[in-house]
Amino acid sequence: MLPVWMCLLSGLLAGLLPGIGTEPQIPDPLVPTPGSNCTTATLKVEFSTKVVEHEYIVSFTGYFSAKARSLYISSALRNAGGELEWHIVPRENPASDFPSDFELVHIRKASPSSLLTLEDHPCIKRVTPQRKVFRSLKYTPCETEKWQSWQSSRSFRRTSLSLGSGFWHATGRHSSRRLLRAIPRHVAQILQADVLWQMGHTGSGVKVAVFDTGLSEKHPHFKNVKERTNWTNEKTLDDGLGHGTFVAGVIASMRECQGFAPDAELHIFKVFTNNQVSYTSWFLDAFNYAILKKIDVLNLSIGGPDFMDHPFVDKVWELTANRVIMVSAIGNDGPLYGTLNNPADQMDVIGVGGIDFEDNIARFSSRGMTTWELPGGYGRVKPDIVTYGSGVRGSGMKEGCRSLSGTSVASPVVAGAVALLASTVQNRELVNPASMKQALIASARRLPGVNMFEQGHGKLDLIRAYQILNSYRPQASLYVYVLECPYMWPYCSQPIYYGGMPTIVNVTFLNGMGVTGRIVDKPIWQPYLPQNGDHIDVALSYSPVLWPWVGYMAVSISVAKKAASWEGIAQGHVMVTVASPAENDVGGELTSTIKLPIKVKIVPTPPRSKRVLWDQYHNLRYPPGYFPRDNLRMKNDPLDWNGDHIHTNFRDMYQHLRSMGYFVEVLGAPITCFDASQYGTLLMVDSEEEYFPEEITKLRRDIDNGLSLIIFSDWYNTSVMRRVKFYDENTRQWWMPDTGGANVPALNDLISVWGMAFSDGLYEGDFTLADHDMYYASGCSIARFPEDGIVIAKNLKDQGLEVLQQETAVVEAVPILGLYQTPSEGGGRIALYGDSNCIDDSHRQKDCFWLLDALLQYTSYSMTPPSLSHSHSRVAPPTGVERPLPQRLEGNHLYRYSKVLEAHLGDPKPRPLPACPHLSWAKPQPLNETAPSNLWKHQKLLSVDLDKVALPNVRAYRPQVRPLSPGESGAWDIPGGETGDTSYFMINMVQFRANCALCF
């Protein structure tokens, strides 16, 4: 076997191109239609994937010539032994003439051992099956819903973020007469791109890559298609679907529905066939070719929930490190929070959300926070920016214009604006992924009444971005937020107090000085003494190295003991110095000092009864494991990929608790790590994790001493779990759920000491409780409960029977709610409910916030709600003798993803209990001064003098277009008519200056 250094040496001799490549996943082009009760015939988009038999993608540790790649593969397979029939599959595409970081190999009768032998080669990174992805439109007549085998949802990882399937069969023509609507101006003109056009800036010299479905050669809307490349097995470069044409038109159409940068160099990457098929290898080659071609801007209107798709994330880093400005759609999973799609949620990518033409956040636009950082604390702010994505007009497949909605529309709006902005900068070396992102977010217009997890930094403002970019000097910056509500929600929704869990704010560094940077020394915490900055403690965790272009800093804020009874505002700032190697000065270094302002409201510590602790530590989600939905009706999207956080899919519940006067804190550590005497109620909702034995012991002791517990559980049934398994073509194995909707056996271990347990029953149905309409969605029942407790039962459908045998049956008196006062003196209270869907925003049909209020009245104040204690639905507590309690699924792999379990011979066993997190508080360097008034602005980036950064060289200008077709108007659709009419332009300039004078 060759050592790695010999791989590199032999690669160089065989024509190695330096660089390390990684393997991205295939973007599926559409989002599947959610399942619902069918009432009419529908046109559905269906997806499926399959492994191409005998074909494997062999990924290498670097870029090697074809000869070197063949040498390494033959050397590895020679060591595999046996008679293997194999050959390298030819790939006829533009990347074939260049070194590559992967090879496509056909291996007949491949065994697992032979594949492992391939991976053992020091120059080979991984071996994965070749995958074929295809989509289809299918006319489906209405039929009664049936439970069928689930399909792999992992094949839907990265999909086009157009909204729904209507685009694919919309004709733009209507045969019936209807009231005509006024046609709005095109999106480029609404964002004032025509101001820059009139100055002579039209995207010239900027290379824009459109990864999509291709483009026709003689489409009348485009005049500077520099290259059309075909990465498919079709013989045509034309777009047979229309999606790629629409995206390219928004970016660079030069007539009718004008794009932003009509003179930009369009590089069209056709990666899907007209039959809607793509392969992994096509995308790998296309991404590598984009790097070779030194693409400036790349639009990627795809996304998926898998932030642990490491090869894809690595490839994104590689692209941005090569100065490719990547613009990506944030996702169409709104209005639910915590639904950001990857790669738009990457720090080095410009993630774009959508708004309508009335500046309202589009309902479909995904919301933050990012959920990578859960369950330990809080995520980052995304999207970065929002722009028009609803009802936008773009180029039709052959000619004319059509409208489309979705964040995949908003993404090319920003990509086109970026291409236009880049063409306005004389020194192109100043334009990089960080500097462009800095200019966009510093110039964005704040939308009123909208929080930062919906709008990011605000609405794209093209002209302000132009002004900032053309006065730009290389520097580092932080995302800085004005502390105001509702923009700073949730941080402004609840004051902090002594004894509370630290508030965590995740901040992103942008380093416009270079692709790599470092933090000089350590960040410094400087409280302002006149503004009570010494009343708070600050701990800082940060990335010492910034790459590519970005880094992070987590700021933890707690109240000092001296302020336990104090109320007021405390302020200070964190000062950070970033250094980067100077690109042109050998041995030189650029530095930039930035300040992060901190301003918090402090109140006296609330009474114990008002403090609720949310258990975040024991919530899990996809990725990496298969954690099924809590509501089994969601068969088309079975993976529970939401963050299960109080500020994401439980946001409405959090808002309700705050309105009722409760203070909600987040526990991101084991139960052994909090002082129970500070809290009235511990709230556990939809827990999938196991519990350390020490946690179980401590919780029992805490409840004996007055802590109360509320548990909202979900279903757990091993037969149903086996039923909802699916075959994943990517890993070529069956995926079995690692838990049910909740980990009921673990919860039963937690509450068994009080004679309580949940069952493995699975129930669904509508009912009325205390004059409130309720819906039970795939919940379990209470199997055991103390005889002196209060138990409420309802008649429900046996959903487990329906799933397993397609039969319907109603079960009478299913125990679903239990209330219990523990017997110890001063002991706490326990409340159990078998379903969490009524407080979860993900698929809530009827909320039960009133029930949560009633349970908190019981646990916090020992006030038993009469509507429950005297309910006609009250039954005798179950003893659990009728059926055994649910057992953990034999052979489950929860230990692979658990923080609690570890692999062990036989059954998994608990890991050693981890130490509780102890923050290292920054040593304060107090300043005897008040906060400067400009601290709340982006330092330098917003200090732009309009008189110094005017709009120079204004002249009437019309980008050159193709010869007009017979009968086509010569007007460029700019109000005012022909090119020579400058009256409109002068009026527009006056309005622009007046508007901007109010904003800086």
PDB file of N, CA and C in Angstrom, residues 286-356:
ATOM      1  N   ALA A 286     -19.684  18.536 -12.466  1.00  0.00           N
ATOM      2  CA  ALA A 286     -20.114  19.911 -12.724  1.00  0.00           C
ATOM      3  C   ALA A 286     -19.551  20.877 -11.690  1.00  0.00           C
ATOM      4  N   PHE A 287     -19.559  20.490 -10.421  1.00  0.00           N
ATOM      5  CA  PHE A 287     -19.005  21.361  -9.383  1.00  0.00           C
ATOM      6  C   PHE A 287     -17.503  21.563  -9.580  1.00  0.00           C
ATOM      7  N   ASN A 288     -16.808  20.499  -9.884  1.00  0.00           N
ATOM      8  CA  ASN A 288     -15.367  20.627 -10.105  1.00  0.00           C
ATOM      9  C   ASN A 288     -15.074  21.521 -11.311  1.00  0.00           C
ATOM     10  N   TYR A 289     -15.882  21.399 -12.355  1.00  0.00           N
ATOM     11  CA  TYR A 289     -15.688  22.215 -13.554  1.00  0.00           C
ATOM     12  C   TYR A 289     -15.950  23.692 -13.252  1.00  0.00           C
ATOM     13  N   ALA A 290     -16.913  23.976 -12.387  1.00  0.00           N
ATOM     14  CA  ALA A 290     -17.191  25.365 -12.003  1.00  0.00           C
ATOM     15  C   ALA A 290     -15.983  25.992 -11.324  1.00  0.00           C
ATOM     16  N   ILE A 291     -15.275  25.215 -10.507  1.00  0.00           N
ATOM     17  CA  ILE A 291     -14.063  25.731  -9.874  1.00  0.00           C
ATOM     18  C   ILE A 291     -12.988  25.983 -10.916  1.00  0.00           C
ATOM     19  N   LEU A 292     -12.837  25.052 -11.841  1.00  0.00           N
ATOM     20  CA  LEU A 292     -11.829  25.211 -12.892  1.00  0.00           C
ATOM     21  C   LEU A 292     -12.091  26.441 -13.748  1.00  0.00           C
ATOM     22  N   LYS A 293     -13.364  26.753 -13.985  1.00  0.00           N
ATOM     23  CA  LYS A 293     -13.745  27.878 -14.835  1.00  0.00           C
ATOM     24  C   LYS A 293     -13.728  29.212 -14.092  1.00  0.00           C
ATOM     25  N   LYS A 294     -13.363  29.183 -12.812  1.00  0.00           N
ATOM     26  CA  LYS A 294     -13.277  30.394 -11.994  1.00  0.00           C
ATOM     27  C   LYS A 294     -14.596  31.173 -12.020  1.00  0.00           C
ATOM     28  N   ILE A 295     -15.662  30.445 -11.752  1.00  0.00           N
ATOM     29  CA  ILE A 295     -16.982  31.056 -11.671  1.00  0.00           C
ATOM     30  C   ILE A 295     -17.002  32.078 -10.532  1.00  0.00           C
ATOM     31  N   ASP A 296     -17.680  33.207 -10.764  1.00  0.00           N
ATOM     32  CA  ASP A 296     -17.781  34.251  -9.737  1.00  0.00           C
ATOM     33  C   ASP A 296     -19.006  34.071  -8.851  1.00  0.00           C
ATOM     34  N   VAL A 297     -20.157  33.774  -9.452  1.00  0.00           N
ATOM     35  CA  VAL A 297     -21.427  33.676  -8.725  1.00  0.00           C
ATOM     36  C   VAL A 297     -22.094  32.367  -9.130  1.00  0.00           C
ATOM     37  N   LEU A 298     -22.592  31.619  -8.161  1.00  0.00           N
ATOM     38  CA  LEU A 298     -23.255  30.350  -8.442  1.00  0.00           C
ATOM     39  C   LEU A 298     -24.604  30.341  -7.745  1.00  0.00           C
ATOM     40  N   ASN A 299     -25.664  30.149  -8.530  1.00  0.00           N
ATOM     41  CA  ASN A 299     -27.005  30.061  -7.944  1.00  0.00           C
ATOM     42  C   ASN A 299     -27.391  28.604  -7.768  1.00  0.00           C
ATOM     43  N   LEU A 300     -27.858  28.283  -6.556  1.00  0.00           N
ATOM     44  CA  LEU A 300     -28.230  26.919  -6.217  1.00  0.00           C
ATOM     45  C   LEU A 300     -29.600  26.946  -5.545  1.00  0.00           C
ATOM     46  N   SER A 301     -30.649  26.742  -6.340  1.00  0.00           N
ATOM     47  CA  SER A 301     -32.016  26.776  -5.806  1.00  0.00           C
ATOM     48  C   SER A 301     -32.437  25.391  -5.337  1.00  0.00           C
ATOM     49  N   ILE A 302     -31.632  24.792  -4.495  1.00  0.00           N
ATOM     50  CA  ILE A 302     -31.929  23.478  -3.954  1.00  0.00           C
ATOM     51  C   ILE A 302     -31.738  23.528  -2.454  1.00  0.00           C
ATOM     52  N   GLY A 303     -32.202  22.511  -1.763  1.00  0.00           N
ATOM     53  CA  GLY A 303     -32.015  22.487  -0.323  1.00  0.00           C
ATOM     54  C   GLY A 303     -32.489  21.188   0.281  1.00  0.00           C
ATOM     55  N   GLY A 304     -32.137  20.983   1.536  1.00  0.00           N
ATOM     56  CA  GLY A 304     -32.545  19.807   2.275  1.00  0.00           C
ATOM     57  C   GLY A 304     -32.215  19.971   3.744  1.00  0.00           C
ATOM     58  N   PRO A 305     -32.738  19.101   4.609  1.00  0.00           N
ATOM     59  CA  PRO A 305     -32.552  19.275   6.052  1.00  0.00           C
ATOM     60  C   PRO A 305     -31.282  18.668   6.604  1.00  0.00           C
ATOM     61  N   ASP A 306     -30.464  18.005   5.777  1.00  0.00           N
ATOM     62  CA  ASP A 306     -29.370  17.205   6.285  1.00  0.00           C
ATOM     63  C   ASP A 306     -28.092  18.023   6.429  1.00  0.00           C
ATOM     64  N   PHE A 307     -27.924  18.701   7.583  1.00  0.00           N
ATOM     65  CA  PHE A 307     -26.714  19.486   7.782  1.00  0.00           C
ATOM     66  C   PHE A 307     -25.515  18.592   8.060  1.00  0.00           C
ATOM     67  N   MET A 308     -25.746  17.305   8.315  1.00  0.00           N
ATOM     68  CA  MET A 308     -24.630  16.395   8.528  1.00  0.00           C
ATOM     69  C   MET A 308     -24.237  15.663   7.251  1.00  0.00           C
ATOM     70  N   ASP A 309     -24.700  16.175   6.122  1.00  0.00           N
ATOM     71  CA  ASP A 309     -24.273  15.648   4.829  1.00  0.00           C
ATOM     72  C   ASP A 309     -22.874  16.203   4.564  1.00  0.00           C
ATOM     73  N   HIS A 310     -21.885  15.660   5.248  1.00  0.00           N
ATOM     74  CA  HIS A 310     -20.549  16.232   5.278  1.00  0.00           C
ATOM     75  C   HIS A 310     -19.908  16.402   3.901  1.00  0.00           C
ATOM     76  N   PRO A 311     -20.012  15.418   2.990  1.00  0.00           N
ATOM     77  CA  PRO A 311     -19.391  15.641   1.672  1.00  0.00           C
ATOM     78  C   PRO A 311     -19.950  16.861   0.955  1.00  0.00           C
ATOM     79  N   PHE A 312     -21.252  17.078   1.060  1.00  0.00           N
ATOM     80  CA  PHE A 312     -21.840  18.237   0.404  1.00  0.00           C
ATOM     81  C   PHE A 312     -21.352  19.529   1.046  1.00  0.00           C
ATOM     82  N   VAL A 313     -21.325  19.563   2.378  1.00  0.00           N
ATOM     83  CA  VAL A 313     -20.853  20.753   3.080  1.00  0.00           C
ATOM     84  C   VAL A 313     -19.390  21.033   2.743  1.00  0.00           C
ATOM     85  N   ASP A 314     -18.585  19.983   2.675  1.00  0.00           N
ATOM     86  CA  ASP A 314     -17.175  20.165   2.315  1.00  0.00           C
ATOM     87  C   ASP A 314     -17.027  20.758   0.921  1.00  0.00           C
ATOM     88  N   LYS A 315     -17.870  20.321  -0.002  1.00  0.00           N
ATOM     89  CA  LYS A 315     -17.778  20.844  -1.366  1.00  0.00           C
ATOM     90  C   LYS A 315     -18.181  22.316  -1.408  1.00  0.00           C
ATOM     91  N   VAL A 316     -19.168  22.695  -0.613  1.00  0.00           N
ATOM     92  CA  VAL A 316     -19.550  24.109  -0.524  1.00  0.00           C
ATOM     93  C   VAL A 316     -18.384  24.934  -0.006  1.00  0.00           C
ATOM     94  N   TRP A 317     -17.711  24.444   1.022  1.00  0.00           N
ATOM     95  CA  TRP A 317     -16.525  25.148   1.526  1.00  0.00           C
ATOM     96  C   TRP A 317     -15.470  25.287   0.442  1.00  0.00           C
ATOM     97  N   GLU A 318     -15.271  24.228  -0.319  1.00  0.00           N
ATOM     98  CA  GLU A 318     -14.253  24.267  -1.365  1.00  0.00           C
ATOM     99  C   GLU A 318     -14.605  25.305  -2.428  1.00  0.00           C
ATOM    100  N   LEU A 319     -15.868  25.377  -2.781  1.00  0.00           N
ATOM    101  CA  LEU A 319     -16.289  26.365  -3.776  1.00  0.00           C
ATOM    102  C   LEU A 319     -16.078  27.784  -3.271  1.00  0.00           C
ATOM    103  N   THR A 320     -16.543  28.081  -2.061  1.00  0.00           N
ATOM    104  CA  THR A 320     -16.412  29.444  -1.547  1.00  0.00           C
ATOM    105  C   THR A 320     -14.961  29.801  -1.280  1.00  0.00           C
ATOM    106  N   ALA A 321     -14.151  28.806  -0.857  1.00  0.00           N
ATOM    107  CA  ALA A 321     -12.729  29.073  -0.661  1.00  0.00           C
ATOM    108  C   ALA A 321     -12.061  29.471  -1.970  1.00  0.00           C
ATOM    109  N   ASN A 322     -12.625  29.047  -3.072  1.00  0.00           N
ATOM    110  CA  ASN A 322     -12.124  29.434  -4.394  1.00  0.00           C
ATOM    111  C   ASN A 322     -12.821  30.690  -4.913  1.00  0.00           C
ATOM    112  N   ARG A 323     -13.355  31.506  -3.987  1.00  0.00           N
ATOM    113  CA  ARG A 323     -13.939  32.822  -4.271  1.00  0.00           C
ATOM    114  C   ARG A 323     -15.246  32.748  -5.050  1.00  0.00           C
ATOM    115  N   VAL A 324     -15.884  31.612  -5.067  1.00  0.00           N
ATOM    116  CA  VAL A 324     -17.202  31.505  -5.693  1.00  0.00           C
ATOM    117  C   VAL A 324     -18.243  32.023  -4.698  1.00  0.00           C
ATOM    118  N   ILE A 325     -19.001  33.040  -5.086  1.00  0.00           N
ATOM    119  CA  ILE A 325     -20.067  33.579  -4.233  1.00  0.00           C
ATOM    120  C   ILE A 325     -21.293  32.713  -4.454  1.00  0.00           C
ATOM    121  N   MET A 326     -21.632  31.904  -3.455  1.00  0.00           N
ATOM    122  CA  MET A 326     -22.749  30.980  -3.596  1.00  0.00           C
ATOM    123  C   MET A 326     -23.996  31.595  -2.996  1.00  0.00           C
ATOM    124  N   VAL A 327     -25.070  31.593  -3.788  1.00  0.00           N
ATOM    125  CA  VAL A 327     -26.368  32.101  -3.359  1.00  0.00           C
ATOM    126  C   VAL A 327     -27.333  30.926  -3.385  1.00  0.00           C
ATOM    127  N   SER A 328     -28.060  30.716  -2.280  1.00  0.00           N
ATOM    128  CA  SER A 328     -28.917  29.541  -2.180  1.00  0.00           C
ATOM    129  C   SER A 328     -30.229  29.885  -1.496  1.00  0.00           C
ATOM    130  N   ALA A 329     -31.269  29.156  -1.889  1.00  0.00           N
ATOM    131  CA  ALA A 329     -32.608  29.366  -1.326  1.00  0.00           C
ATOM    132  C   ALA A 329     -32.687  28.775   0.079  1.00  0.00           C
ATOM    133  N   ILE A 330     -33.385  29.481   0.969  1.00  0.00           N
ATOM    134  CA  ILE A 330     -33.427  29.100   2.372  1.00  0.00           C
ATOM    135  C   ILE A 330     -34.423  27.984   2.643  1.00  0.00           C
ATOM    136  N   GLY A 331     -35.382  27.749   1.724  1.00  0.00           N
ATOM    137  CA  GLY A 331     -36.336  26.657   1.909  1.00  0.00           C
ATOM    138  C   GLY A 331     -37.767  27.132   1.861  1.00  0.00           C
ATOM    139  N   ASN A 332     -38.661  26.210   1.540  1.00  0.00           N
ATOM    140  CA  ASN A 332     -40.098  26.491   1.443  1.00  0.00           C
ATOM    141  C   ASN A 332     -40.889  25.756   2.510  1.00  0.00           C
ATOM    142  N   ASP A 333     -40.358  25.668   3.720  1.00  0.00           N
ATOM    143  CA  ASP A 333     -41.014  24.938   4.791  1.00  0.00           C
ATOM    144  C   ASP A 333     -41.637  25.867   5.825  1.00  0.00           C
ATOM    145  N   GLY A 334     -41.808  27.153   5.482  1.00  0.00           N
ATOM    146  CA  GLY A 334     -42.474  28.075   6.379  1.00  0.00           C
ATOM    147  C   GLY A 334     -43.969  27.790   6.407  1.00  0.00           C
ATOM    148  N   PRO A 335     -44.667  28.444   7.350  1.00  0.00           N
ATOM    149  CA  PRO A 335     -44.161  29.420   8.326  1.00  0.00           C
ATOM    150  C   PRO A 335     -43.550  28.802   9.577  1.00  0.00           C
ATOM    151  N   LEU A 336     -43.303  27.499   9.569  1.00  0.00           N
ATOM    152  CA  LEU A 336     -42.713  26.850  10.731  1.00  0.00           C
ATOM    153  C   LEU A 336     -41.284  27.333  10.944  1.00  0.00           C
ATOM    154  N   TYR A 337     -40.925  27.557  12.207  1.00  0.00           N
ATOM    155  CA  TYR A 337     -39.562  27.974  12.561  1.00  0.00           C
ATOM    156  C   TYR A 337     -38.650  26.754  12.655  1.00  0.00           C
ATOM    157  N   GLY A 338     -37.333  27.002  12.528  1.00  0.00           N
ATOM    158  CA  GLY A 338     -36.364  25.916  12.610  1.00  0.00           C
ATOM    159  C   GLY A 338     -36.361  25.020  11.385  1.00  0.00           C
ATOM    160  N   THR A 339     -36.710  25.564  10.208  1.00  0.00           N
ATOM    161  CA  THR A 339     -36.860  24.750   8.996  1.00  0.00           C
ATOM    162  C   THR A 339     -35.887  25.164   7.901  1.00  0.00           C
ATOM    163  N   LEU A 340     -34.756  25.751   8.265  1.00  0.00           N
ATOM    164  CA  LEU A 340     -33.791  26.206   7.267  1.00  0.00           C
ATOM    165  C   LEU A 340     -33.190  25.024   6.514  1.00  0.00           C
ATOM    166  N   ASN A 341     -32.974  25.231   5.221  1.00  0.00           N
ATOM    167  CA  ASN A 341     -32.400  24.186   4.381  1.00  0.00           C
ATOM    168  C   ASN A 341     -30.899  24.397   4.212  1.00  0.00           C
ATOM    169  N   ASN A 342     -30.197  23.288   4.062  1.00  0.00           N
ATOM    170  CA  ASN A 342     -28.776  23.314   3.754  1.00  0.00           C
ATOM    171  C   ASN A 342     -28.635  23.209   2.237  1.00  0.00           C
ATOM    172  N   PRO A 343     -27.745  23.979   1.555  1.00  0.00           N
ATOM    173  CA  PRO A 343     -26.599  24.698   2.116  1.00  0.00           C
ATOM    174  C   PRO A 343     -26.857  26.164   2.468  1.00  0.00           C
ATOM    175  N   ALA A 344     -28.093  26.668   2.325  1.00  0.00           N
ATOM    176  CA  ALA A 344     -28.323  28.089   2.583  1.00  0.00           C
ATOM    177  C   ALA A 344     -28.072  28.453   4.035  1.00  0.00           C
ATOM    178  N   ASP A 345     -28.112  27.470   4.934  1.00  0.00           N
ATOM    179  CA  ASP A 345     -27.850  27.779   6.335  1.00  0.00           C
ATOM    180  C   ASP A 345     -26.373  27.740   6.681  1.00  0.00           C
ATOM    181  N   GLN A 346     -25.507  27.509   5.672  1.00  0.00           N
ATOM    182  CA  GLN A 346     -24.068  27.586   5.890  1.00  0.00           C
ATOM    183  C   GLN A 346     -23.649  29.040   6.109  1.00  0.00           C
ATOM    184  N   MET A 347     -22.669  29.267   6.953  1.00  0.00           N
ATOM    185  CA  MET A 347     -22.222  30.624   7.242  1.00  0.00           C
ATOM    186  C   MET A 347     -21.608  31.300   6.023  1.00  0.00           C
ATOM    187  N   ASP A 348     -20.936  30.518   5.161  1.00  0.00           N
ATOM    188  CA  ASP A 348     -20.242  31.111   4.020  1.00  0.00           C
ATOM    189  C   ASP A 348     -21.124  31.257   2.794  1.00  0.00           C
ATOM    190  N   VAL A 349     -22.386  30.891   2.893  1.00  0.00           N
ATOM    191  CA  VAL A 349     -23.341  30.973   1.781  1.00  0.00           C
ATOM    192  C   VAL A 349     -24.331  32.093   2.054  1.00  0.00           C
ATOM    193  N   ILE A 350     -24.759  32.779   1.007  1.00  0.00           N
ATOM    194  CA  ILE A 350     -25.800  33.805   1.137  1.00  0.00           C
ATOM    195  C   ILE A 350     -27.147  33.100   1.065  1.00  0.00           C
ATOM    196  N   GLY A 351     -27.807  32.949   2.214  1.00  0.00           N
ATOM    197  CA  GLY A 351     -29.104  32.282   2.294  1.00  0.00           C
ATOM    198  C   GLY A 351     -30.225  33.282   2.104  1.00  0.00           C
ATOM    199  N   VAL A 352     -31.140  33.004   1.167  1.00  0.00           N
ATOM    200  CA  VAL A 352     -32.143  33.971   0.737  1.00  0.00           C
ATOM    201  C   VAL A 352     -33.548  33.487   1.081  1.00  0.00           C
ATOM    202  N   GLY A 353     -34.302  34.330   1.766  1.00  0.00           N
ATOM    203  CA  GLY A 353     -35.716  34.088   2.020  1.00  0.00           C
ATOM    204  C   GLY A 353     -36.576  34.904   1.088  1.00  0.00           C
ATOM    205  N   GLY A 354     -37.892  34.658   1.123  1.00  0.00           N
ATOM    206  CA  GLY A 354     -38.800  35.288   0.171  1.00  0.00           C
ATOM    207  C   GLY A 354     -39.808  36.229   0.816  1.00  0.00           C
ATOM    208  N   ILE A 355     -40.136  37.312   0.101  1.00  0.00           N
ATOM    209  CA  ILE A 355     -41.204  38.226   0.479  1.00  0.00           C
ATOM    210  C   ILE A 355     -42.101  38.438  -0.725  1.00  0.00           C
ATOM    211  N   ASP A 356     -43.299  39.001  -0.492  1.00  0.00           N
ATOM    212  CA  ASP A 356     -44.164  39.359  -1.605  1.00  0.00           C
ATOM    213  C   ASP A 356     -43.955  40.824  -1.960  1.00  0.00           C
TER     214      ASP A 356
END
